[in-house]
CSV table of C-alpha atoms in Angstrom, one decimal:
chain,number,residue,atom,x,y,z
A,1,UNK,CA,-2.5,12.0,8.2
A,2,UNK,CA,-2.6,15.5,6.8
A,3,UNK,CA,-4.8,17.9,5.4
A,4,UNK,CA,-8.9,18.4,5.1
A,5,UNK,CA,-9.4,16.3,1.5
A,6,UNK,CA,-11.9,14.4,2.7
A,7,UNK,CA,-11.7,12.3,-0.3
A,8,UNK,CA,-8.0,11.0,0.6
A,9,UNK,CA,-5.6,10.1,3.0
A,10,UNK,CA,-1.9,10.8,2.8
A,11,UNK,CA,0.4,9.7,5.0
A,12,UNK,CA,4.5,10.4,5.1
A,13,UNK,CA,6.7,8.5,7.6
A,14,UNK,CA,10.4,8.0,7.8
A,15,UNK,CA,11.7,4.5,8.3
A,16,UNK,CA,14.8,3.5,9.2
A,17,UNK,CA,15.5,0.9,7.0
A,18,UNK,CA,16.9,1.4,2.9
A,19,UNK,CA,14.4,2.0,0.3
A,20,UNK,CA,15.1,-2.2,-1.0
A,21,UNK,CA,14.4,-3.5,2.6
A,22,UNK,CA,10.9,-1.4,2.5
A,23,UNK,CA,10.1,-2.3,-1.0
A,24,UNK,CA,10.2,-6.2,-0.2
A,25,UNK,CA,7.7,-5.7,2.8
A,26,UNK,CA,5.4,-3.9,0.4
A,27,UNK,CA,6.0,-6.7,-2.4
A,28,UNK,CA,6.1,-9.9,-1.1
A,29,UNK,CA,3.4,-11.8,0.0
A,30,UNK,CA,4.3,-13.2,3.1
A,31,UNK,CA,5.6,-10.1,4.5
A,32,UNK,CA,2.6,-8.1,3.5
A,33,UNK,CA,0.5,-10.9,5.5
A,34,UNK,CA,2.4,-9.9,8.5
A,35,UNK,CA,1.8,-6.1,8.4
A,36,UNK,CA,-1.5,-5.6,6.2
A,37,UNK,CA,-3.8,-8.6,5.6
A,38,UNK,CA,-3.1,-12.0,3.8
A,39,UNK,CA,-3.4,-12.1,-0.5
A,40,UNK,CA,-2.0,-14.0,-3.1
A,41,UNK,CA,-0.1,-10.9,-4.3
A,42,UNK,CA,2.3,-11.1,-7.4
A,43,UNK,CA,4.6,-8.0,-8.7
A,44,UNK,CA,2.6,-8.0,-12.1
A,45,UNK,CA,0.4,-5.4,-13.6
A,46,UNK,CA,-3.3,-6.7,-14.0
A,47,UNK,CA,-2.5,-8.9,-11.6
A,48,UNK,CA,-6.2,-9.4,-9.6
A,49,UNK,CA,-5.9,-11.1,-6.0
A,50,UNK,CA,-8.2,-11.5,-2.6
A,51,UNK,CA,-7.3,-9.8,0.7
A,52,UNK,CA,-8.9,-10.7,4.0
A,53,UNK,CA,-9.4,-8.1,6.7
A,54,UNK,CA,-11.3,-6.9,9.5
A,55,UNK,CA,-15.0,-5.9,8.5
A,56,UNK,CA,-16.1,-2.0,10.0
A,57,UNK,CA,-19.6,-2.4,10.4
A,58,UNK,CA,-21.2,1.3,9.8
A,59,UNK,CA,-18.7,1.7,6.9
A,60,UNK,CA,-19.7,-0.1,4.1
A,61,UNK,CA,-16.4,-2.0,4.2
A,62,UNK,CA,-16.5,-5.6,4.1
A,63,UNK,CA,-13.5,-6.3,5.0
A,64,UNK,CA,-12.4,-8.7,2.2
A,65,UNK,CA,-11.0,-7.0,-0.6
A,66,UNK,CA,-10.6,-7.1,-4.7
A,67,UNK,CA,-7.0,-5.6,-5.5
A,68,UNK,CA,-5.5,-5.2,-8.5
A,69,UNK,CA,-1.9,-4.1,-9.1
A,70,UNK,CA,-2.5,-0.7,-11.0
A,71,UNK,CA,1.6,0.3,-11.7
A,72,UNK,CA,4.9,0.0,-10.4
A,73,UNK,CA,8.0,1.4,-10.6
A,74,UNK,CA,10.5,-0.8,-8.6
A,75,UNK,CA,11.7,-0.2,-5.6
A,76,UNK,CA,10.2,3.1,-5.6
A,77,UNK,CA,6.3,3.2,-6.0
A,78,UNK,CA,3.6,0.5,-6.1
A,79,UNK,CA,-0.2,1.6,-7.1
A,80,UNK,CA,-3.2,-0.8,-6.3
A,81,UNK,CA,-6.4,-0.8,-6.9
A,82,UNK,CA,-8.8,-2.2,-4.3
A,83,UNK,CA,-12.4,-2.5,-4.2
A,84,UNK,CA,-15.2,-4.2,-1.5
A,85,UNK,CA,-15.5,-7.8,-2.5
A,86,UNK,CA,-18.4,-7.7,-0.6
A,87,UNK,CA,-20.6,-4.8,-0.6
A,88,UNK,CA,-24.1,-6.1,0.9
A,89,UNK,CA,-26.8,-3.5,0.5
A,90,UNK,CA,-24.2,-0.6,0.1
A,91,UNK,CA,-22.4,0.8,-2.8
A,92,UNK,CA,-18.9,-0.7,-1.2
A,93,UNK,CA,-15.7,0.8,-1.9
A,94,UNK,CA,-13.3,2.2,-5.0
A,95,UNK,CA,-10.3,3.1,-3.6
A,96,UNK,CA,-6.8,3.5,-5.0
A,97,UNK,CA,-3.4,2.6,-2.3
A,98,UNK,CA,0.0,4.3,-3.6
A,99,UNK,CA,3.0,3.5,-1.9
A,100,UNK,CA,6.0,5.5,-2.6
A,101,UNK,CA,9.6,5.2,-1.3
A,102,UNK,CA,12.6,8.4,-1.5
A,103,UNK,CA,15.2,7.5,0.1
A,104,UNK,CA,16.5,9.3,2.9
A,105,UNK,CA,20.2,9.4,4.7
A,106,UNK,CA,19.9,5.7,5.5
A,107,UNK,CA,16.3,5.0,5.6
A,108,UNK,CA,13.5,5.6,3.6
A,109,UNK,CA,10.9,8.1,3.4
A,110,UNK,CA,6.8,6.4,2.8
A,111,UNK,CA,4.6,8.4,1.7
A,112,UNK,CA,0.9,6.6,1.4
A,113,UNK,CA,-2.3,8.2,-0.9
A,114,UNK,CA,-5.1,6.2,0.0
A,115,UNK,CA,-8.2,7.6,-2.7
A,116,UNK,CA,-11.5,7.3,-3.6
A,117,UNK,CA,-13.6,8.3,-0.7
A,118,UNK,CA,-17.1,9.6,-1.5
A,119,UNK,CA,-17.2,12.6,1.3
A,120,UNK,CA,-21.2,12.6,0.4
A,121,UNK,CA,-21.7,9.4,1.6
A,122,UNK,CA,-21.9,9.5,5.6
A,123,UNK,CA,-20.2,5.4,5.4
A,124,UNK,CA,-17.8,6.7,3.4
A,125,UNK,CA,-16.6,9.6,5.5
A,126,UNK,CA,-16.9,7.3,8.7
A,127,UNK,CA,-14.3,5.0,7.1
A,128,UNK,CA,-11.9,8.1,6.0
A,129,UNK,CA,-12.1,8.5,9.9
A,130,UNK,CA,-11.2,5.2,11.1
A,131,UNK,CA,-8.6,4.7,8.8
A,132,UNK,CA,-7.2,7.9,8.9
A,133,UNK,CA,-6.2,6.3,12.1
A,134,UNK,CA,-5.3,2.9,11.6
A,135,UNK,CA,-2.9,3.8,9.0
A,136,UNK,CA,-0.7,5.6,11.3
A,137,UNK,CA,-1.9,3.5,15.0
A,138,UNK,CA,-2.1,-0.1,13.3
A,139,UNK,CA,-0.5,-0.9,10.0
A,140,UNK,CA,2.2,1.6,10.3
A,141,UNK,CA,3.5,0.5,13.4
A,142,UNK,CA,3.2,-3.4,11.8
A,143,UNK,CA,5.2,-2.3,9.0
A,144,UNK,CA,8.0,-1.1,11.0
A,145,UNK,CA,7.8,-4.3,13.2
A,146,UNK,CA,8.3,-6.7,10.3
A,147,UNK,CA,11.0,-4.4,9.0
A,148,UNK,CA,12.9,-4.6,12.1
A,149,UNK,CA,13.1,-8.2,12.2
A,150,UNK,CA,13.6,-8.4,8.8
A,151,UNK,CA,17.3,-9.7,8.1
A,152,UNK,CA,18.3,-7.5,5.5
A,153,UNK,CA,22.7,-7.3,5.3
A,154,UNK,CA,23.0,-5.6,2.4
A,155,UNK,CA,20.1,-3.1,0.9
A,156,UNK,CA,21.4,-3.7,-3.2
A,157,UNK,CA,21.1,-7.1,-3.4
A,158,UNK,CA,17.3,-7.2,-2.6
A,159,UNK,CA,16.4,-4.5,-5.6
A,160,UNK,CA,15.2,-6.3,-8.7
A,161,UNK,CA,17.9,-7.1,-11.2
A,162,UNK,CA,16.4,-5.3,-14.0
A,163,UNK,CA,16.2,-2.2,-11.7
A,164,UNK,CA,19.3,-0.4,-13.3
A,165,UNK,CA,18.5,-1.3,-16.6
A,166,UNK,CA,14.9,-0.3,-16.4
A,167,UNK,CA,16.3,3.4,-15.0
A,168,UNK,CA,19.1,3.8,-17.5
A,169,UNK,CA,16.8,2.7,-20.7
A,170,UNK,CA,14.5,5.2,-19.5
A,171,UNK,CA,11.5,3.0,-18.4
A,172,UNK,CA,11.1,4.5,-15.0
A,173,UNK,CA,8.1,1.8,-14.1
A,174,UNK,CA,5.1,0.1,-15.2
A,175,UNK,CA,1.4,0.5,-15.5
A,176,UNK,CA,-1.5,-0.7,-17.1
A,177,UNK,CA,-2.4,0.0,-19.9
């Protein structure tokens, strides 16, 4: 995690795996239950699912979550929206998860934006803390596992078959809107 905005967490990590082989683990569903937390997940702007987690008591996080896919471009970024499904007595959280993918020789460079944090509110800034590190100890590391025993022979045939048309006509993603 880098630098003192207490209202996000960014995160850049190579992987050694091609950009399509990442892009799977970060779009379908049970792959992301292996690294991140269980959902009902679907590749679709305005698409609205339930993720299950591990509650932080002292946060304000509940620990299951509202996301909603914000944009996409595929294989290269994925925006989603996630809020506290659960908020009890606190505010709960607004937060917005970007995923991007360059690639790199013959992996992939991740970068990770995780917004939204309120650094006036003390739960907030105690969740910025614990993620901070759990990005990079915990879900990191889980993502790299599943991609390593990922079968994955031949990096183009995983990329979404409109890919190449979608770059070529000039529609670099999707978003809502």
């Amino acid at each position: 995690m880098t630098g003192d905005d207490l209202t996000v967490l960014h995160l850049d990590q190579f992987l050694p795996h091609p950009p399509a082989k990442v892009w799977r683990a970060l779009t379908e569903p049970e792959l992301i239950a292996r690294w991140l937390m269980p959902g009902d997940f679907r590749l679709e702007v305005g698409h609205r699912y339930t993720m299950r987690g591990v509650a932080m008591p002292g946060t304000g996080f509940s620990g299951v979550v509202q996301a909603e896919v914000l944009a996409f471009t595929p294989g290269r970024m994925l925006r989603l929206g996630w809020r506290d499904a659960d908020p009890g007595d606190g505010a709960g959280v607004d937060w917005t998860v970007t995923w991007t993918l360059e690639p790199e020789g013959t992996g992939t460079r991740l970068f990770l934006a995780h917004e939204g944090f309120d650094p006036d509110d003390p739960l907030q800034r105690r969740a910025h803390t614990i993620m901070g590190g759990g990005w990079r100890s915990r879900v990191v590391p889980a993502l790299a596992d599943v991609l390593d025993r990922l079968p994955f022979p031949d990096d183009r045939r995983s990329l979404p078959d409109d890919l190449g048309a979608d770059l070529a006509a000039g529609r670099p993603g999707h978003t809502k809107g």
